[in-house]
mmCIF file of C-alpha atoms and ligand atoms in Angstrom:
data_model
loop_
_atom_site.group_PDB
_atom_site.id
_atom_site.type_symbol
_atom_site.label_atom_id
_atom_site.label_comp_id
_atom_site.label_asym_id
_atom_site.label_seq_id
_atom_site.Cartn_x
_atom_site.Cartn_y
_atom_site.Cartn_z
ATOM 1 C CA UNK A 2 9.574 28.047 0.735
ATOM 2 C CA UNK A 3 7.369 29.523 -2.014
ATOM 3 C CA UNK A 4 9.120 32.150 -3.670
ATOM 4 C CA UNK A 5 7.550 35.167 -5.832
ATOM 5 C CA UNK A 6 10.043 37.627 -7.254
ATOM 6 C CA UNK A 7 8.292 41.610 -7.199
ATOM 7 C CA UNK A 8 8.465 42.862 -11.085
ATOM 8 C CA UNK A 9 8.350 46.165 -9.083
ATOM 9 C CA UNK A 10 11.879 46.030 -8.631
ATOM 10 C CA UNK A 11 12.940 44.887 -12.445
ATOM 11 C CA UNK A 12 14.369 47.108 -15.264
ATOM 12 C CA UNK A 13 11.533 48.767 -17.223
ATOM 13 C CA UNK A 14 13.245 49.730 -19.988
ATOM 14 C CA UNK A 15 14.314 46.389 -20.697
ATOM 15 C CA UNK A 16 12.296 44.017 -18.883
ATOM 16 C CA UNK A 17 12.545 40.661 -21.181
ATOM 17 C CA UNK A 18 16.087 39.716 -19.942
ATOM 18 C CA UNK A 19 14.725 40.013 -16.820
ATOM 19 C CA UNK A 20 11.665 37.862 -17.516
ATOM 20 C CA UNK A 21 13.978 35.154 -18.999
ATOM 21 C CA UNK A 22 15.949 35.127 -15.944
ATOM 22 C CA UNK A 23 12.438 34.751 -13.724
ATOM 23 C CA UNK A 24 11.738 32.085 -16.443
ATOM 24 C CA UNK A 25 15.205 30.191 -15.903
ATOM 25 C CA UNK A 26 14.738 30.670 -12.112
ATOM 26 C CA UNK A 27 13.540 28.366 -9.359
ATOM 27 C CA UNK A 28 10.769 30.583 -8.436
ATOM 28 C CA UNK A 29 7.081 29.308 -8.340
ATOM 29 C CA UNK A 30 5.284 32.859 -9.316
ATOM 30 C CA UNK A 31 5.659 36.137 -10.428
ATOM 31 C CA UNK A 32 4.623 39.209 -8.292
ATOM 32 C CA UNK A 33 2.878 41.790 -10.186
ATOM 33 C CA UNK A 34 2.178 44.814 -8.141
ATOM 34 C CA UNK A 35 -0.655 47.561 -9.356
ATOM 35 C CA UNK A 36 -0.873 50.855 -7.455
ATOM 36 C CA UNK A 37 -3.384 53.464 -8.136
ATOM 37 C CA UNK A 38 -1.906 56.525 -7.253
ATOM 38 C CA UNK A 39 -4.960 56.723 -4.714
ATOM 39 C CA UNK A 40 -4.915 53.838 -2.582
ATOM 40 C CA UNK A 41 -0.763 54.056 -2.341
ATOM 41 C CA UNK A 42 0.864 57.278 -2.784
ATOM 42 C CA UNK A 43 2.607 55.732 -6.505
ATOM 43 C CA UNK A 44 1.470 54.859 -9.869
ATOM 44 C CA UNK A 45 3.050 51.624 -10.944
ATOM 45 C CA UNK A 46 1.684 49.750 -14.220
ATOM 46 C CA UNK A 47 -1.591 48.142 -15.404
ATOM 47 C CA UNK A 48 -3.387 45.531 -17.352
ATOM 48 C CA UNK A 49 -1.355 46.424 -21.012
ATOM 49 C CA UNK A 50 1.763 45.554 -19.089
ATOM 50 C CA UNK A 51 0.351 42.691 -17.252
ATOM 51 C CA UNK A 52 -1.184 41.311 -20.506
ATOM 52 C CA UNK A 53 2.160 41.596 -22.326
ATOM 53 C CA UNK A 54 4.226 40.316 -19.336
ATOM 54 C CA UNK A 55 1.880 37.091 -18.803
ATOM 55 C CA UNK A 56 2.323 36.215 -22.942
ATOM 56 C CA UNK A 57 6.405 35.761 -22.024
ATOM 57 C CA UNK A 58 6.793 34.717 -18.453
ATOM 58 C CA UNK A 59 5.907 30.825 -17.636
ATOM 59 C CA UNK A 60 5.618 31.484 -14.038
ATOM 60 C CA UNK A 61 2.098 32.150 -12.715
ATOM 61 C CA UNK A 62 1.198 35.801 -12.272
ATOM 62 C CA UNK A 63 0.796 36.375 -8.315
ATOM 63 C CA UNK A 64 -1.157 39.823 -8.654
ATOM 64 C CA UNK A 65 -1.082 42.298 -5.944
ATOM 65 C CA UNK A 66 -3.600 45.167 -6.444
ATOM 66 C CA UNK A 67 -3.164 48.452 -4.399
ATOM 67 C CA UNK A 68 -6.056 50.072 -6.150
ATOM 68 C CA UNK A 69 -9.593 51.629 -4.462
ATOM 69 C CA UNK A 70 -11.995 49.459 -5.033
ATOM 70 C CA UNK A 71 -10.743 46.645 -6.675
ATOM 71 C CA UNK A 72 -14.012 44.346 -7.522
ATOM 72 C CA UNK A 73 -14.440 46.760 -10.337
ATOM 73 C CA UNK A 74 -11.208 45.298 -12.046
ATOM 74 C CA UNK A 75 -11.835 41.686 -11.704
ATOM 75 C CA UNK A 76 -12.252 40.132 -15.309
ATOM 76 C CA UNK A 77 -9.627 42.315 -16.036
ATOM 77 C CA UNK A 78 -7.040 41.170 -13.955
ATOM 78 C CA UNK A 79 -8.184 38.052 -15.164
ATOM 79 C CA UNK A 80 -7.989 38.693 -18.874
ATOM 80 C CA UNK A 81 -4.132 39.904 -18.013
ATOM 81 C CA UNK A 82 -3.395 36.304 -16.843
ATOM 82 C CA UNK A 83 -3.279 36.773 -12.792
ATOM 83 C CA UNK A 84 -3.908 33.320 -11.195
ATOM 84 C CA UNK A 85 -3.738 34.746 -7.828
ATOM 85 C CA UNK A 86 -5.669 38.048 -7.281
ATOM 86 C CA UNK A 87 -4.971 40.316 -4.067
ATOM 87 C CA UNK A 88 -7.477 42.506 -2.411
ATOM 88 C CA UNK A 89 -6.486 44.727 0.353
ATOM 89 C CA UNK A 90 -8.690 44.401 3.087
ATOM 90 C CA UNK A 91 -8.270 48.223 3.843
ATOM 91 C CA UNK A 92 -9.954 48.903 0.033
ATOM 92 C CA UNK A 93 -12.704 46.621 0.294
ATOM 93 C CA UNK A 94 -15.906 47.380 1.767
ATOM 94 C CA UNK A 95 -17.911 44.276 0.735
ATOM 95 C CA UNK A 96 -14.517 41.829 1.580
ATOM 96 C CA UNK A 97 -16.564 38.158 1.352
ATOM 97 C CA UNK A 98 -18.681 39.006 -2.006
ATOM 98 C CA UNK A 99 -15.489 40.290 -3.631
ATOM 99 C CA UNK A 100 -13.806 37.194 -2.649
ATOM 100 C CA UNK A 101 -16.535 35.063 -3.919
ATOM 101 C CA UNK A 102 -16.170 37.004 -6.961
ATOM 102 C CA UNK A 103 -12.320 36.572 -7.727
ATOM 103 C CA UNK A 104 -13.379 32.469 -7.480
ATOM 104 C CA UNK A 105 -16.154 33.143 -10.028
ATOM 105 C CA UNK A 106 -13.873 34.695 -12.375
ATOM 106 C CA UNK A 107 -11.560 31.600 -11.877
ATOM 107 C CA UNK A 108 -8.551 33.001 -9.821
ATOM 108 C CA UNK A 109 -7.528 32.131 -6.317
ATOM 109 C CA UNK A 110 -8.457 34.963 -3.603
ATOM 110 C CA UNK A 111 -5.877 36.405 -2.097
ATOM 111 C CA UNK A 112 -6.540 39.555 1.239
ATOM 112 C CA UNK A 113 -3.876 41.845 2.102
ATOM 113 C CA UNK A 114 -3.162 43.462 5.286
ATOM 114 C CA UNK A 115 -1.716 46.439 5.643
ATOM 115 C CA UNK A 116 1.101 46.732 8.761
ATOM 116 C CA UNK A 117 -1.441 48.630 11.079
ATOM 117 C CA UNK A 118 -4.354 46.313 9.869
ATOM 118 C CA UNK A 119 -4.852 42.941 12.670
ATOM 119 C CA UNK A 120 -5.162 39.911 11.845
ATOM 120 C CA UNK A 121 -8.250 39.717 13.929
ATOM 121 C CA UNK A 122 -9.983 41.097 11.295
ATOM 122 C CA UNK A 123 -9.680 38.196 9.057
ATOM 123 C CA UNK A 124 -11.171 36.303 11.617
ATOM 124 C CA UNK A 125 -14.792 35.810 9.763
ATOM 125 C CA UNK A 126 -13.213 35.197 6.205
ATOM 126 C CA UNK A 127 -10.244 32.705 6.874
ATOM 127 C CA UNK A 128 -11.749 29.938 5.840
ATOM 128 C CA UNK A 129 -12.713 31.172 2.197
ATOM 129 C CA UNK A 130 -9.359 32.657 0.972
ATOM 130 C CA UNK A 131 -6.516 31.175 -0.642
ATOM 131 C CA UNK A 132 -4.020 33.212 0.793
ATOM 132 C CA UNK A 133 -3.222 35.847 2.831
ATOM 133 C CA UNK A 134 -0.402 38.697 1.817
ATOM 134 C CA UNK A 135 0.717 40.318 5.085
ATOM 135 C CA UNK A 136 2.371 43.349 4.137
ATOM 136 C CA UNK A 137 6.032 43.993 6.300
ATOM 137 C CA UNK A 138 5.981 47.403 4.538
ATOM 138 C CA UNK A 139 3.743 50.135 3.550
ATOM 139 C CA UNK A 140 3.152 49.591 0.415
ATOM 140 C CA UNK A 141 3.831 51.746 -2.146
ATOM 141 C CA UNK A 142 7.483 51.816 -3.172
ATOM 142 C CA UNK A 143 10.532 48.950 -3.199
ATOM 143 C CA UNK A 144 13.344 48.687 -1.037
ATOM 144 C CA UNK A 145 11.928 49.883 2.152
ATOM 145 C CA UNK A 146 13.012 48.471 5.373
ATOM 146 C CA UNK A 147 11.822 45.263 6.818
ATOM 147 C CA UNK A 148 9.037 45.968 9.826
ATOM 148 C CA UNK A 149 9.513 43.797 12.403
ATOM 149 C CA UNK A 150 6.513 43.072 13.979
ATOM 150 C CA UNK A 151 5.605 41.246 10.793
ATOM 151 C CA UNK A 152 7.420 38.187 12.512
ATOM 152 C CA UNK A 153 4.865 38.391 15.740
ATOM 153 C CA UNK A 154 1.677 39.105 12.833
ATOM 154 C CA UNK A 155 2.858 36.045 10.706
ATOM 155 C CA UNK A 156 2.700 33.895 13.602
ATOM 156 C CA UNK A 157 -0.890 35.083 14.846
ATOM 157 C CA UNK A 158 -1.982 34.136 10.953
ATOM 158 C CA UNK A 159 -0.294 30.824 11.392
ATOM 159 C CA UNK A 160 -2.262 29.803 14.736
ATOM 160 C CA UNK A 161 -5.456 31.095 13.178
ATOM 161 C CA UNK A 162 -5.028 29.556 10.374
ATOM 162 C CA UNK A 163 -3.633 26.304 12.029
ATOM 163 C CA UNK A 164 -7.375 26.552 14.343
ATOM 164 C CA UNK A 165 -9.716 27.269 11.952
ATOM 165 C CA UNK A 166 -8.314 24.717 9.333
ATOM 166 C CA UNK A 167 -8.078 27.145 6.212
ATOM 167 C CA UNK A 168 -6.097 26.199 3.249
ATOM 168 C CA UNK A 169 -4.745 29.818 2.963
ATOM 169 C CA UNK A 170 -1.155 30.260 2.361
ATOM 170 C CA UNK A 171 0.436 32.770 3.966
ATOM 171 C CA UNK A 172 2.564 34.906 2.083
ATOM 172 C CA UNK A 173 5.268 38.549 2.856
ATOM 173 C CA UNK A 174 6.052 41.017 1.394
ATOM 174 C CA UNK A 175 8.513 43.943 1.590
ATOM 175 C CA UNK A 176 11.606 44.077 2.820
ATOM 176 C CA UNK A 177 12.614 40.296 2.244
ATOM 177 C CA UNK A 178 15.860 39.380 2.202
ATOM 178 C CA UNK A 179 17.796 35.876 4.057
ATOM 179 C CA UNK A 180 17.886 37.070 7.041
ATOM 180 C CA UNK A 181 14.188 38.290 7.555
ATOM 181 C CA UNK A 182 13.083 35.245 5.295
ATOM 182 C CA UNK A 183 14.718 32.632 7.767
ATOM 183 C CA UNK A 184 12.638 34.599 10.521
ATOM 184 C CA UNK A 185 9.542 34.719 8.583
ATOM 185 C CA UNK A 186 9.613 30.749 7.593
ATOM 186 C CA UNK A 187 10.393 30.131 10.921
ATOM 187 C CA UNK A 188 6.930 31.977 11.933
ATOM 188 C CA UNK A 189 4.756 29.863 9.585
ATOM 189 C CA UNK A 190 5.436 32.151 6.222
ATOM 190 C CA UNK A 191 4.694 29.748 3.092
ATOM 191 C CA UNK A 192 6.077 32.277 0.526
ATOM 192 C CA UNK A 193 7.912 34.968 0.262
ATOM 193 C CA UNK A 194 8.086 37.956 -2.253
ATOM 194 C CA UNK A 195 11.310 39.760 -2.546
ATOM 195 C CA UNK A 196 11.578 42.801 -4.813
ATOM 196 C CA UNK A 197 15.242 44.604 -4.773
ATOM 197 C CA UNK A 198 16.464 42.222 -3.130
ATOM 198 C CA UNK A 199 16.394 39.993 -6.449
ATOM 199 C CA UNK A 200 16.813 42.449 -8.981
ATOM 200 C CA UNK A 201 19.547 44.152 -7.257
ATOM 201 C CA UNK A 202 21.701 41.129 -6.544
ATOM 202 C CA UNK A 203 24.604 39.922 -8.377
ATOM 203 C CA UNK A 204 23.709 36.938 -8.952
ATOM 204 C CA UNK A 205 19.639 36.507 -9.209
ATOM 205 C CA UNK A 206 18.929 32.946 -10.052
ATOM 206 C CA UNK A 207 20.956 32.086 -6.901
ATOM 207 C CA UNK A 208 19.375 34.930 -4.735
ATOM 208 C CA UNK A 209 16.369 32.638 -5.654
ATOM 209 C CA UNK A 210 17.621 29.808 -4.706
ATOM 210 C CA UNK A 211 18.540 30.764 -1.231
ATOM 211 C CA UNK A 212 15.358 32.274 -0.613
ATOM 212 C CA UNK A 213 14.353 28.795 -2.062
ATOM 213 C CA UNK A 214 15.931 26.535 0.813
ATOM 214 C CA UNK A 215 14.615 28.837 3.610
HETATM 215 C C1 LIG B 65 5.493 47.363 -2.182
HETATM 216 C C2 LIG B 65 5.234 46.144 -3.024
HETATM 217 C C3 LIG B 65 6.274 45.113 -2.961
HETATM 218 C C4 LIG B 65 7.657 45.538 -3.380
HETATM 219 C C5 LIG B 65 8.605 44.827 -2.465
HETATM 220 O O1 LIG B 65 4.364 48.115 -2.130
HETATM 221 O O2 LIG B 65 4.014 45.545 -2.674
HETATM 222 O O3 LIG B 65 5.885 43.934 -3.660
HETATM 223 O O4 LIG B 65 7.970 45.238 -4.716
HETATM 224 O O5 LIG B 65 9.872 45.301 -2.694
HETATM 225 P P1 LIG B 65 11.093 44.933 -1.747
HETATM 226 O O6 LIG B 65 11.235 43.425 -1.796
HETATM 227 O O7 LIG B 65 12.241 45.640 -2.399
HETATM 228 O O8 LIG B 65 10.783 45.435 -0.384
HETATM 229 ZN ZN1 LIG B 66 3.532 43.571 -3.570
#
């Protein structure tokens, strides 16, 4: 399992140990999550942060934007070292040229549905994405409880994905913890983001390592 730690959930006062520890850890990326204030009902952080994050963690930057309209931020979130730029479906009206666009720029393309949003709708774009972020909260805030029905959703995106032949990964988020993970890998989940349940363990770097294994 692919494993993507949420910064969300990290102590912003004092965020290098915590980087270090990410850094240390068996994880393969680092989940960056923006929010608007519009698009989610929160503000998180933007590029400054990202920019300054990217310059001390080693792990690629897995970038989830809950913005409006986010094909206007593009070489930004580039420039702020994302490798992996998300796109809610729900915020973009032109879906396939914004895609197109995050390849331009150099990034893999990532859509995000929200938990009321079908996976039928990805339907005409499977084939050029990287990956697909199915959301098993609504997003917004850590530490929210785990929606179910994201098991059923993740195993629709698995036989889609499995008939159409796309490369896309398929990758959770909210809500993750061992017990939902072994449920979601058993569905066809490729990675898994996990937020609080990371930062508020005792021991991280093995929290990671479980996850890891699933
Ligand atoms: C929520 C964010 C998540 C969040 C997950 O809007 O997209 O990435 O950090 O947090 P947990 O793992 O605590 O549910
Ligand atoms: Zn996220």
């Amino acid at each position: 399992m692919k494993v993507s730690p949420s910064l969300l959930s990290a102590n912003f006062a004092n965020m290098l140990p915590d980087l270090e520890m990410i850094n240390a850890s068996e994880s393969d990326y680092l989940h960056i999550d923006v929010m608007d204030g519009v698009f989610v009902p929160n503000i998180s952080f933007g590029f400054p942060v990202m920019k300054s994050v990217s310059k001390v963690c080693n792990k690629p930057l897995d970038v989830h934007l809950m913005i409006v309209e986010p094909q206007k931020w593009i070489s930004q979130v580039r420039d702020s070292g994302a490798k992996i730029m998300n796109v809610h479906q729900e915020a973009c009206l032109h879906l396939h040229s914004c895609v197109q666009q995050i390849h331009s720029a150099g990034m893999k393309a990532g859509v995000t549905l929200c938990p009321a949003t079908p996976v039928s709708t990805l339907t005409d774009i499977i084939e050029d994405v990287d990956l697909v972020l199915l959301m098993s909260v609504n997003p917004g805030f850590g530490g929210q409880p785990f929606i179910k029905h994201t098991v059923e959703k993740t195993r629709e995106l698995r036989a889609l994905i499995d008939r159409t032949g796309s490369k896309a990964v398929i990758e959770i988020d909210g809500g993750v913890n061992l017990e939902t993970g072994k449920l979601l890998a058993e569905a066809g989940a490729d990675m898994l983001v996990a937020g609080s349940f990371v930062f508020g363990a005792s021991d991280p770097l093995e929290t990671i390592s479980q996850l890891k294994q699933l």
